[in-house]
Coordinates of C-alpha atoms in Angstrom, one line a residue:
Chain A
X1 CA 29.7 7.2 5.8
X2 CA 31.5 7.3 2.5
X3 CA 35.0 8.7 2.1
X4 CA 33.8 11.6 0.1
X5 CA 35.5 14.5 1.7
X6 CA 39.1 13.8 2.6
X7 CA 40.5 17.2 1.7
X8 CA 40.3 19.7 -1.0
X9 CA 42.0 17.5 -3.6
X10 CA 39.6 14.6 -2.8
X11 CA 36.6 16.9 -2.9
X12 CA 37.6 18.3 -6.3
X13 CA 38.4 14.9 -7.7
X14 CA 35.1 13.6 -6.6
X15 CA 33.2 16.6 -7.9
X16 CA 34.9 16.1 -11.3
X17 CA 34.0 12.4 -11.3
X18 CA 30.3 13.1 -10.5
X19 CA 30.2 15.9 -13.0
X20 CA 31.6 13.6 -15.7
X21 CA 29.0 11.0 -14.8
X22 CA 26.2 13.5 -15.0
X23 CA 27.3 14.6 -18.5
X24 CA 27.4 11.1 -19.7
X25 CA 23.9 10.5 -18.2
X26 CA 22.6 13.6 -19.9
X27 CA 23.6 12.2 -23.3
X28 CA 21.7 8.9 -22.4
X29 CA 18.6 10.9 -21.4
X30 CA 18.6 12.7 -24.7
X31 CA 18.9 9.3 -26.4
X32 CA 15.8 8.2 -24.5
X33 CA 14.0 11.4 -25.6
X34 CA 14.8 10.2 -29.2
X35 CA 13.2 6.8 -28.6
X36 CA 9.9 5.9 -30.0
X37 CA 8.3 6.8 -26.6
X38 CA 10.0 10.0 -25.8
X39 CA 10.6 10.8 -22.1
X40 CA 10.1 13.3 -19.3
X41 CA 13.2 15.2 -20.5
X42 CA 13.1 18.4 -18.4
X43 CA 12.7 16.8 -15.0
X44 CA 15.1 14.0 -15.9
X45 CA 17.8 16.6 -16.7
X46 CA 17.1 18.7 -13.7
X47 CA 17.4 15.9 -11.2
X48 CA 20.4 14.2 -12.7
X49 CA 23.1 15.8 -10.6
X50 CA 21.2 15.1 -7.4
X51 CA 20.7 11.4 -8.4
X52 CA 24.3 10.9 -9.4
X53 CA 25.5 12.4 -6.0
X54 CA 23.0 10.4 -4.0
X55 CA 23.8 7.2 -5.8
X56 CA 27.5 7.8 -5.0
X57 CA 26.6 7.7 -1.3
X58 CA 24.5 4.5 -1.7
X59 CA 27.3 2.9 -3.7
X60 CA 29.3 2.7 -0.5
X61 CA 26.9 -0.1 0.5
X62 CA 26.3 1.3 4.0
X63 CA 22.6 0.7 3.7
X64 CA 21.7 4.0 2.1
X65 CA 18.7 3.6 -0.2
X66 CA 17.8 6.3 -2.8
X67 CA 14.2 6.5 -3.9
X68 CA 13.3 8.6 -6.9
X69 CA 9.9 9.7 -5.8
X70 CA 9.3 11.9 -8.9
X71 CA 9.1 8.7 -10.9
X72 CA 8.3 10.4 -14.2
X73 CA 12.0 11.3 -14.3
X74 CA 12.7 7.5 -14.9
X75 CA 14.9 8.2 -17.8
X76 CA 17.2 10.3 -15.5
X77 CA 17.2 7.5 -12.9
X78 CA 18.1 4.8 -15.5
X79 CA 20.9 6.9 -16.8
X80 CA 22.2 7.8 -13.4
X81 CA 22.2 4.2 -12.3
X82 CA 24.1 3.2 -15.4
X83 CA 26.8 5.8 -15.1
X84 CA 27.1 5.0 -11.4
X85 CA 27.8 1.4 -12.2
X86 CA 24.6 0.1 -10.6
X87 CA 22.9 -0.9 -13.8
X88 CA 24.9 -3.4 -15.9
X89 CA 23.4 -2.5 -19.3
X90 CA 22.9 0.7 -21.2
X91 CA 19.2 1.5 -20.7
X92 CA 18.9 3.9 -23.6
X93 CA 18.5 1.5 -26.5
X94 CA 16.1 -0.6 -24.4
X95 CA 14.0 2.2 -23.0
X96 CA 10.2 1.7 -23.4
X97 CA 10.7 -1.5 -25.4
X98 CA 8.5 -4.6 -25.0
X99 CA 9.9 -7.1 -22.6
X100 CA 12.3 -4.6 -21.0
X101 CA 11.8 -3.2 -17.5
X102 CA 12.6 0.4 -18.5
X103 CA 9.1 1.8 -18.4
X104 CA 8.1 5.4 -18.3
X105 CA 7.9 5.2 -14.5
X106 CA 10.4 3.0 -12.6
X107 CA 9.6 -0.2 -10.8
X108 CA 11.6 -2.8 -8.9
X109 CA 12.3 -5.0 -11.9
X110 CA 15.1 -2.5 -12.8
X111 CA 18.3 -3.3 -11.1
X112 CA 19.0 -0.7 -8.4
X113 CA 15.3 0.2 -8.0
X114 CA 13.5 -1.1 -5.0
X115 CA 10.2 0.6 -5.1
X116 CA 7.6 1.6 -7.8
X117 CA 7.2 5.3 -8.1
X118 CA 5.3 7.6 -10.4
X119 CA 2.0 8.1 -8.7
X120 CA 3.5 11.0 -6.8
X121 CA 4.2 11.2 -3.1
X122 CA 4.8 7.5 -2.4
X123 CA 8.6 7.5 -2.7
X124 CA 8.8 9.8 0.3
X125 CA 7.2 7.4 2.8
X126 CA 9.1 4.5 1.1
X127 CA 12.4 6.1 2.0
X128 CA 11.1 7.1 5.4
X129 CA 10.1 3.5 6.1
X130 CA 13.6 2.4 4.9
X131 CA 15.2 4.9 7.3
X132 CA 13.0 3.6 10.2
X133 CA 14.0 0.0 9.4
X134 CA 17.7 1.0 9.5
X135 CA 17.2 2.7 12.8
X136 CA 15.3 -0.1 14.4
X137 CA 18.1 -2.4 13.5
X138 CA 20.7 -0.1 14.8
X139 CA 22.2 0.1 11.3
X140 CA 23.7 3.0 9.5
X141 CA 22.7 4.4 6.1
X142 CA 20.2 6.9 5.0
X143 CA 16.7 6.7 3.4
X144 CA 17.0 9.4 0.7
X145 CA 13.8 10.4 -1.1
X146 CA 14.2 12.7 -4.2
X147 CA 11.0 14.5 -4.9
X148 CA 9.9 17.2 -7.3
X149 CA 8.7 20.6 -6.2
X150 CA 5.4 20.0 -8.0
X151 CA 5.2 16.7 -6.2
X152 CA 5.0 18.6 -2.9
X153 CA 1.4 19.4 -3.8
X154 CA 0.6 15.8 -2.8
X155 CA -0.7 15.5 0.8
X156 CA 1.2 12.2 1.2
X157 CA 4.5 14.1 1.3
X158 CA 3.5 16.2 4.2
X159 CA 1.8 13.3 6.0
X160 CA 5.2 11.6 5.8
X161 CA 7.1 14.7 6.9
X162 CA 4.8 14.9 10.0
X163 CA 5.5 11.2 10.8
X164 CA 9.3 11.5 10.1
X165 CA 9.6 14.5 12.4
X166 CA 7.5 12.8 15.1
X167 CA 9.6 9.6 14.9
X168 CA 12.8 11.7 15.0
X169 CA 14.0 10.1 11.8
X170 CA 17.4 11.8 11.6
X171 CA 18.6 9.3 8.9
X172 CA 15.8 10.3 6.6
X173 CA 16.7 12.9 3.9
X174 CA 14.2 14.5 1.6
X175 CA 15.7 16.2 -1.4
X176 CA 13.5 18.6 -3.4
X177 CA 14.4 19.0 -7.1
X178 CA 13.2 22.6 -7.2
X179 CA 13.0 23.1 -11.0
X180 CA 9.8 25.2 -10.8
X181 CA 7.9 23.1 -13.4
X182 CA 5.2 20.6 -13.4
X183 CA 3.1 18.9 -16.1
X184 CA 0.7 21.7 -16.9
X185 CA 3.1 24.6 -16.5
X186 CA 4.9 26.4 -13.7
X187 CA 4.6 25.5 -10.1
X188 CA 4.4 29.2 -9.4
X189 CA 1.3 29.6 -11.6
X190 CA -0.5 26.4 -10.6
X191 CA 0.1 26.0 -6.9
X192 CA 3.0 28.0 -5.6
X193 CA 5.2 26.9 -2.7
X194 CA 6.2 30.1 -0.8
X195 CA 8.4 29.8 2.2
X196 CA 9.4 26.3 1.4
X197 CA 12.4 26.2 3.7
X198 CA 10.4 27.7 6.5
X199 CA 7.8 25.0 5.9
X200 CA 10.3 22.2 6.4
X201 CA 11.7 23.9 9.4
X202 CA 8.3 24.3 10.9
X203 CA 7.8 20.5 10.4
X204 CA 10.9 20.0 12.6
X205 CA 13.4 19.3 9.8
X206 CA 16.9 20.5 9.5
X207 CA 16.9 22.4 6.2
X208 CA 19.7 23.0 3.7
X209 CA 19.5 24.9 0.4
X210 CA 21.9 24.2 -2.3
X211 CA 22.6 24.5 -6.0
X212 CA 21.2 21.3 -7.3
X213 CA 23.8 21.2 -10.1
X214 CA 26.8 21.6 -7.8
X215 CA 28.3 18.1 -7.4
X216 CA 30.6 19.0 -4.6
X217 CA 27.9 20.6 -2.5
X218 CA 25.5 17.8 -3.1
X219 CA 28.1 15.1 -2.3
X220 CA 28.9 16.9 0.9
X221 CA 25.2 17.0 1.9
X222 CA 24.8 13.3 1.3
X223 CA 28.1 12.3 2.9
X224 CA 27.1 13.2 6.5
X225 CA 26.9 10.6 9.2
X226 CA 23.3 11.1 10.5
X227 CA 23.1 8.1 12.7
X228 CA 22.9 10.4 15.8
X229 CA 20.7 13.0 14.2
X230 CA 17.2 13.5 15.7
X231 CA 15.7 15.7 13.0
X232 CA 15.2 14.6 9.4
X233 CA 17.0 16.6 6.7
X234 CA 15.3 18.5 3.9
X235 CA 17.5 19.6 1.0
X236 CA 16.0 22.3 -1.2
X237 CA 18.0 21.9 -4.3
X238 CA 17.6 24.7 -6.8
X239 CA 17.7 23.3 -10.3
X240 CA 17.0 24.2 -13.9
X241 CA 14.4 22.3 -15.9
X242 CA 16.2 20.8 -18.9
X243 CA 19.6 21.6 -17.4
X244 CA 22.5 20.9 -19.7
X245 CA 20.7 21.0 -23.0
X246 CA 20.6 24.6 -24.2
X247 CA 17.7 24.0 -26.5
X248 CA 15.4 23.2 -23.7
X249 CA 17.1 24.7 -20.6
X250 CA 14.7 26.5 -18.4
X251 CA 11.7 25.9 -20.6
X252 CA 8.5 24.5 -19.1
X253 CA 7.8 22.9 -22.5
X254 CA 10.7 20.5 -21.9
X255 CA 8.5 18.5 -19.5
X256 CA 7.9 15.7 -22.0
X257 CA 9.8 15.5 -25.2
X258 CA 10.0 13.2 -28.2
X259 CA 12.7 14.1 -30.8
X260 CA 14.3 12.5 -33.8
X261 CA 17.8 11.1 -34.1
X262 CA 19.2 14.1 -35.9
X263 CA 18.1 16.5 -33.3
X264 CA 19.3 14.2 -30.6
X265 CA 22.8 14.2 -32.1
X266 CA 22.8 17.9 -32.2
X267 CA 21.6 18.3 -28.6
X268 CA 24.1 15.8 -27.4
X269 CA 26.9 17.7 -29.0
X270 CA 25.7 20.8 -27.2
X271 CA 25.4 19.3 -23.8
X272 CA 27.4 21.2 -21.1
Chain B
X1 CA -14.3 -15.2 27.8
X2 CA -13.8 -14.8 24.1
X3 CA -12.1 -11.8 22.6
X4 CA -13.3 -9.6 19.8
X5 CA -11.5 -9.8 16.5
X6 CA -9.3 -6.8 17.0
X7 CA -8.5 -7.7 20.6
X8 CA -7.5 -11.2 19.5
X9 CA -5.3 -9.6 16.8
X10 CA -3.5 -7.4 19.3
X11 CA -3.0 -10.2 21.8
X12 CA -1.8 -12.8 19.3
X13 CA 0.6 -10.4 17.5
X14 CA 2.0 -9.4 20.9
X15 CA 2.6 -13.0 21.8
X16 CA 4.2 -13.8 18.4
X17 CA 6.5 -10.8 18.6
X18 CA 8.1 -12.3 21.7
X19 CA 9.5 -15.0 19.5
X20 CA 9.9 -13.1 16.3
X21 CA 12.0 -9.9 16.4
X22 CA 11.0 -9.0 12.9
X23 CA 7.4 -8.3 13.7
X24 CA 6.4 -4.7 14.0
X25 CA 3.1 -3.1 15.0
X26 CA 2.0 0.2 13.4
X27 CA -1.2 2.1 14.3
X28 CA -2.7 5.3 12.9
X29 CA -4.1 6.7 16.1
X30 CA -6.9 4.2 16.3
X31 CA -5.1 1.5 18.3
X32 CA -6.3 2.8 21.6
X33 CA -4.4 3.4 24.8
X34 CA -2.5 0.6 26.6
X35 CA -2.0 -1.3 23.4
X36 CA -0.5 -4.7 24.6
X37 CA 2.1 -4.6 21.8
X38 CA 3.3 -1.2 22.9
X39 CA 3.6 -2.3 26.5
X40 CA 5.4 -5.5 25.6
X41 CA 7.6 -4.3 22.8
X42 CA 7.8 -0.5 22.9
X43 CA 10.8 -0.4 20.5
X44 CA 8.8 -2.1 17.8
X45 CA 5.5 -0.2 18.2
X46 CA 4.8 2.9 16.2
X47 CA 1.7 5.1 16.4
X48 CA 2.4 7.2 13.3
X49 CA -0.7 9.4 13.9
X50 CA -3.5 10.0 11.5
X51 CA -1.5 9.2 8.4
X52 CA -2.9 6.0 6.8
X53 CA -1.2 6.3 3.4
X54 CA 2.2 7.1 4.9
X55 CA 1.8 4.2 7.3
X56 CA 1.2 1.7 4.5
X57 CA 4.0 3.1 2.4
X58 CA 6.4 3.2 5.3
X59 CA 5.5 -0.4 5.9
X60 CA 6.8 -1.2 2.4
X61 CA 10.0 0.5 3.4
X62 CA 10.2 -1.5 6.6
X63 CA 9.5 -4.8 4.8
X64 CA 12.3 -4.0 2.3
X65 CA 14.5 -3.4 5.4
X66 CA 13.8 -7.0 6.6
X67 CA 10.8 -6.6 8.9
X68 CA 7.3 -7.9 8.9
X69 CA 5.1 -4.9 9.7
X70 CA 1.5 -5.3 10.8
X71 CA -0.4 -2.1 10.3
X72 CA -3.9 -1.4 11.5
X73 CA -6.5 1.3 11.0
X74 CA -10.3 1.3 10.4
X75 CA -11.3 -0.5 7.2
X76 CA -12.8 2.5 5.5
X77 CA -9.5 4.4 5.9
X78 CA -7.2 1.4 5.0
X79 CA -9.1 0.1 2.0
X80 CA -10.3 3.4 0.5
X81 CA -8.2 6.3 1.7
X82 CA -5.0 4.2 1.4
X83 CA -6.1 2.2 -1.6
X84 CA -3.3 3.2 -3.9
X85 CA -0.8 2.4 -1.2
X86 CA -2.4 -1.0 -0.8
X87 CA -2.3 -1.6 -4.5
X88 CA 1.4 -0.8 -4.7
X89 CA 2.6 -2.2 -1.4
X90 CA 0.5 -5.4 -1.0
X91 CA -0.1 -5.9 -4.7
X92 CA 2.7 -4.8 -7.0
X93 CA 5.6 -5.0 -4.4
X94 CA 4.1 -8.2 -2.9
X95 CA 5.6 -6.8 0.4
X96 CA 5.2 -8.8 3.5
X97 CA 2.9 -6.3 5.1
X98 CA -0.3 -7.3 6.9
X99 CA -3.2 -4.8 7.1
X100 CA -5.7 -5.5 9.9
X101 CA -8.8 -3.5 9.3
X102 CA -11.5 -3.3 12.1
X103 CA -14.8 -1.4 11.6
X104 CA -15.5 -3.4 8.5
X105 CA -19.0 -3.5 7.2
X106 CA -21.3 -1.3 9.3
X107 CA -19.8 -2.3 12.6
X108 CA -19.1 1.4 13.2
X109 CA -22.9 1.6 13.5
X110 CA -23.9 5.0 15.0
X111 CA -20.6 6.5 14.1
X112 CA -22.1 7.0 10.7
X113 CA -21.5 6.6 7.0
X114 CA -17.9 7.8 7.0
X115 CA -17.0 4.9 9.4
X116 CA -18.7 2.2 7.4
X117 CA -16.9 0.0 4.9
X118 CA -19.0 -2.1 2.5
X119 CA -16.6 -1.8 -0.3
X120 CA -13.3 -3.2 1.0
X121 CA -13.6 -6.7 -0.4
X122 CA -14.3 -5.3 -3.9
X123 CA -11.2 -3.1 -3.7
X124 CA -8.8 -5.7 -2.3
X125 CA -10.1 -8.7 -4.3
X126 CA -9.2 -6.8 -7.4
X127 CA -5.5 -6.5 -6.3
X128 CA -3.7 -9.7 -7.3
X129 CA -1.6 -11.5 -4.8
X130 CA -3.2 -10.3 -1.6
X131 CA -4.5 -12.9 0.9
X132 CA -7.8 -11.7 2.2
X133 CA -9.3 -13.0 5.4
X134 CA -12.4 -12.3 7.4
X135 CA -12.1 -14.4 10.5
X136 CA -15.1 -15.4 12.7
X137 CA -14.3 -15.7 16.4
X138 CA -11.2 -15.5 18.5
X139 CA -9.6 -18.8 17.5
X140 CA -9.9 -18.1 13.8
X141 CA -8.4 -14.6 14.1
X142 CA -5.5 -15.9 16.1
X143 CA -4.9 -18.6 13.4
X144 CA -5.1 -16.1 10.6
X145 CA -2.6 -13.8 12.4
X146 CA -0.2 -16.7 13.0
X147 CA -0.4 -17.7 9.4
X148 CA 0.2 -14.1 8.2
X149 CA 3.2 -13.7 10.5
X150 CA 4.7 -17.0 9.4
X151 CA 4.2 -16.4 5.7
X152 CA 5.6 -12.9 5.4
X153 CA 3.2 -12.4 2.5
X154 CA 0.7 -9.6 2.0
X155 CA -2.5 -9.9 3.9
X156 CA -5.7 -7.9 4.4
X157 CA -7.6 -9.0 7.4
X158 CA -11.1 -7.5 8.0
X159 CA -12.8 -7.6 11.3
X160 CA -15.5 -5.7 13.3
X161 CA -15.5 -3.4 16.2
X162 CA -15.9 -4.9 19.7
X163 CA -18.5 -7.7 19.2
X164 CA -17.4 -11.2 20.2
X165 CA -18.4 -14.5 18.5
X166 CA -18.0 -18.1 19.7
X167 CA -15.5 -19.7 17.4
X168 CA -16.5 -22.6 15.1
X169 CA -14.9 -25.9 15.6
X170 CA -12.2 -27.3 13.3
X171 CA -9.4 -29.8 13.6
X172 CA -5.8 -29.1 12.7
X173 CA -3.6 -26.0 13.2
X174 CA -5.4 -23.9 10.7
X175 CA -9.1 -23.4 9.8
X176 CA -10.0 -25.4 6.8
X177 CA -10.6 -23.8 3.4
X178 CA -14.3 -24.6 3.8
X179 CA -15.6 -25.2 7.3
X180 CA -18.6 -27.4 6.9
X181 CA -20.2 -26.3 10.1
X182 CA -23.4 -28.3 9.3
X183 CA -24.1 -30.7 6.5
X184 CA -27.6 -31.5 5.4
X185 CA -29.4 -32.7 2.2
X186 CA -27.1 -32.0 -0.8
X187 CA -30.1 -31.5 -3.0
X188 CA -31.2 -28.6 -0.8
X189 CA -29.5 -25.2 -0.8
X190 CA -26.3 -24.4 1.2
X191 CA -25.6 -21.3 3.2
X192 CA -22.2 -19.9 2.6
X193 CA -21.1 -17.5 5.4
X194 CA -18.5 -14.7 5.1
X195 CA -17.1 -12.6 8.0
X196 CA -18.4 -12.1 11.5
X197 CA -22.0 -11.0 11.0
X198 CA -22.5 -13.0 7.8
X199 CA -21.6 -16.1 9.8
X200 CA -23.7 -15.1 12.8
X201 CA -26.7 -14.7 10.5
X202 CA -26.0 -17.9 8.7
X203 CA -25.8 -19.8 11.9
X204 CA -29.2 -18.4 13.0
X205 CA -30.7 -19.2 9.7
X206 CA -29.3 -22.7 9.6
X207 CA -30.8 -23.4 13.1
X208 CA -34.2 -22.4 11.6
X209 CA -34.0 -24.1 8.2
X210 CA -31.7 -27.0 8.8
X211 CA -29.8 -26.4 5.5
X212 CA -26.1 -27.0 5.1
X213 CA -23.8 -24.2 6.2
X214 CA -20.3 -23.7 4.8
X215 CA -18.1 -21.0 6.4
X216 CA -15.2 -19.4 4.5
X217 CA -12.4 -17.5 6.1
X218 CA -10.1 -16.7 3.1
X219 CA -11.8 -14.6 0.5
X220 CA -9.2 -13.7 -2.2
X221 CA -9.6 -15.1 -5.7
X222 CA -7.1 -18.0 -5.2
X223 CA -8.7 -19.3 -2.0
X224 CA -12.3 -18.8 -3.4
X225 CA -11.5 -20.7 -6.5
X226 CA -10.4 -23.7 -4.4
X227 CA -13.3 -23.3 -2.1
X228 CA -15.7 -23.1 -5.1
X229 CA -14.5 -26.5 -6.3
X230 CA -15.2 -28.0 -2.9
X231 CA -18.6 -26.3 -2.6
X232 CA -19.6 -27.6 -6.0
X233 CA -18.8 -31.2 -5.0
X234 CA -21.5 -31.1 -2.4
X235 CA -24.2 -28.6 -3.5
X236 CA -25.5 -26.8 -6.6
X237 CA -27.5 -24.0 -5.0
X238 CA -25.9 -21.5 -2.6
X239 CA -27.0 -18.5 -0.5
X240 CA -24.1 -16.3 0.4
X241 CA -24.4 -14.1 3.4
X242 CA -22.0 -11.2 3.7
X243 CA -21.8 -7.8 5.3
X244 CA -20.6 -6.2 2.1
X245 CA -22.2 -4.7 -1.0
X246 CA -23.2 -7.4 -3.4
X247 CA -21.0 -5.7 -6.1
X248 CA -17.5 -7.0 -5.7
X249 CA -18.4 -9.3 -2.9
X250 CA -18.0 -13.0 -2.4
X251 CA -21.4 -14.0 -3.9
X252 CA -20.5 -12.2 -7.1
X253 CA -17.1 -14.0 -7.1
X254 CA -18.6 -17.4 -6.5
X255 CA -21.3 -16.9 -9.2
X256 CA -18.4 -16.4 -11.7
X257 CA -16.5 -19.4 -10.3
X258 CA -19.6 -21.7 -10.3
X259 CA -21.3 -21.1 -13.6
X260 CA -23.3 -24.3 -13.4
X261 CA -24.6 -23.5 -9.9
X262 CA -27.1 -21.0 -8.6
X263 CA -25.7 -18.3 -6.2
X264 CA -28.0 -16.0 -4.3
X265 CA -26.6 -13.0 -2.5
X266 CA -27.8 -11.7 0.8
X267 CA -25.8 -8.6 1.4
X268 CA -25.9 -4.9 1.4
X269 CA -27.2 -3.4 -1.8
X270 CA -26.9 0.2 -3.1
X271 CA -28.1 2.0 0.0
X272 CA -25.9 4.3 2.2
X273 CA -26.4 3.5 5.8
X274 CA -27.0 6.9 7.3
X275 CA -29.1 6.5 10.5
X276 CA -28.0 5.7 14.0
X277 CA -28.5 2.6 16.1
X278 CA -26.3 -0.3 17.1
X279 CA -24.6 -2.6 14.7
X280 CA -27.5 -4.9 14.1
X281 CA -30.0 -2.1 13.9
X282 CA -27.9 -0.5 11.1
X283 CA -27.8 -3.8 9.3
X284 CA -31.5 -4.2 9.6
X285 CA -31.9 -0.7 8.1
X286 CA -29.8 -2.0 5.2
X287 CA -32.1 -5.1 4.9
X288 CA -29.4 -7.4 6.1
X289 CA -30.9 -9.4 9.0
X290 CA -32.3 -12.8 9.7
X291 CA -35.6 -12.3 7.9
X292 CA -33.6 -11.3 4.8
X293 CA -31.5 -14.4 5.0
X294 CA -34.5 -16.6 5.5
X295 CA -36.1 -14.9 2.5
X296 CA -33.0 -15.6 0.5
X297 CA -33.1 -19.2 1.4
X298 CA -36.8 -19.4 0.4
X299 CA -36.1 -17.7 -2.9
X300 CA -33.2 -20.0 -3.6
X301 CA -35.2 -23.1 -2.6
X302 CA -38.1 -22.3 -4.9
X303 CA -36.1 -20.7 -7.7
X304 CA -37.8 -17.4 -7.3
X305 CA -36.3 -14.1 -8.5
X306 CA -35.0 -11.5 -6.1
X307 CA -37.8 -9.9 -4.1
X308 CA -38.1 -6.6 -2.4
X309 CA -37.7 -6.9 1.4
X310 CA -40.0 -5.3 3.9
X311 CA -37.5 -2.5 4.2
X312 CA -37.8 -1.9 0.5
X313 CA -34.3 -2.8 -0.5
X314 CA -34.0 -5.3 -3.3
X315 CA -31.3 -7.8 -2.6
X316 CA -29.1 -8.7 -5.4
X317 CA -29.8 -12.2 -6.7
X318 CA -26.7 -13.3 -8.6
X319 CA -28.0 -16.0 -10.9

């Protein structure tokens, strides 16, 4: 367990640190949107605060592994890894370039990335398998999967939830970046997810709902010692697609964006 | 008494796990009750339920955590339902995961089309880095399992249902790349056998025709390339017998690897096995039986084109 919450002062200081990292990461994501390739901007921005907080937990080297299952948000992951000190080079100028590992969906050639994700659903069982390995070995640490809400349409997610509950994988955490969007539009229009918290509860999960942009709340959720827990944890994190960039915030059209350098500079100045 | 392939797998892995604490056994509700691994090592046995894709992906997580998972489910569900997981886990991640797949070919027999798998070699052979094996007999299965456990590299091992086969002889700790079960006139054709039923049929055909018989256990591209070199040193005309569709099967691979040789395929064609019967009856319905193998030998000997069988199924002639 990391020393995340050692009093109000510590909590506030940590929240401020994570918030600052997320701001820096957002600027990098906009830089990647301004690359020749463009990027999945909206989902990268919505998931950033979650990733930064989860990577803070894993940086304690207690065996916690963070798997970005919604691999299309690779730009967000690269940026989060960099600002968390887990990626030694700035990925933004190298993103999408020949000979560099920063592809549109992440793979294990990127430092800090263990599993390939992007075909949706797979990151969830990867993290569950990691959690099971830690448990078999009597070791601490969490297997944290960060999935999109659209991704929950994949059967593999629920297959894994069934297994995780049956195996009493209390050290498995599934975080849902609930930004309400997917490739072709809104989740609510394409394949809605009513009663999501109740669904996880029915699968035998502990369930928490949180503001997915609140670093203190996220850090607290990830800080827990779950070595004795018998039920996996689902975190429904309510987020905003395109969060932090007013020009695209809350817009389904932010799903994949390619912009020029001038617009990128403007957007970066407006980041909040 | 000899064991079936899947029983030999369970028994061998259970024994190996007594010495190697990193070995895990995962099943997807098709391992049966009283699984010997579960009895001997309950803390390392996981029946994940009917969740093949999750099982293979979780095995990737377990391998990353330092373990050597062996996962097993029927071949049609492993190779086809969980195909993307196999591509990523066994292929791209090169994870030390072994998939043991019974019910390969039409060994599911009367259980019907959903439980047949005549496409798994085509799928797995196209994924780089996966060692593919189709052992014949208990000794060969045990040797393949030992090798997979030692190597910690990705393996796909296909086997049948409950049928048993007397193992072929070989010397050394591991079966040879090419087991020359019987060597005859190098100017005549050579039977090349693949898998359990392919080898059984080749042995029966060899006893009738007195041609050479080479048995292959490893079927991935790297092993086949080496085997092809050895085959070409002794023969120029081959009849490959395999319980798999000709498309994507071993005959097709050898034809590409041996452009100056003649390769005739005796395998399943384009038909969907959809009638009842036991294993051999379903194979016969597919046109995959001893008369078909003998017809293949005759065609290859006399340089004839592929002919229709009595059952009306044209066998692929890869030449």
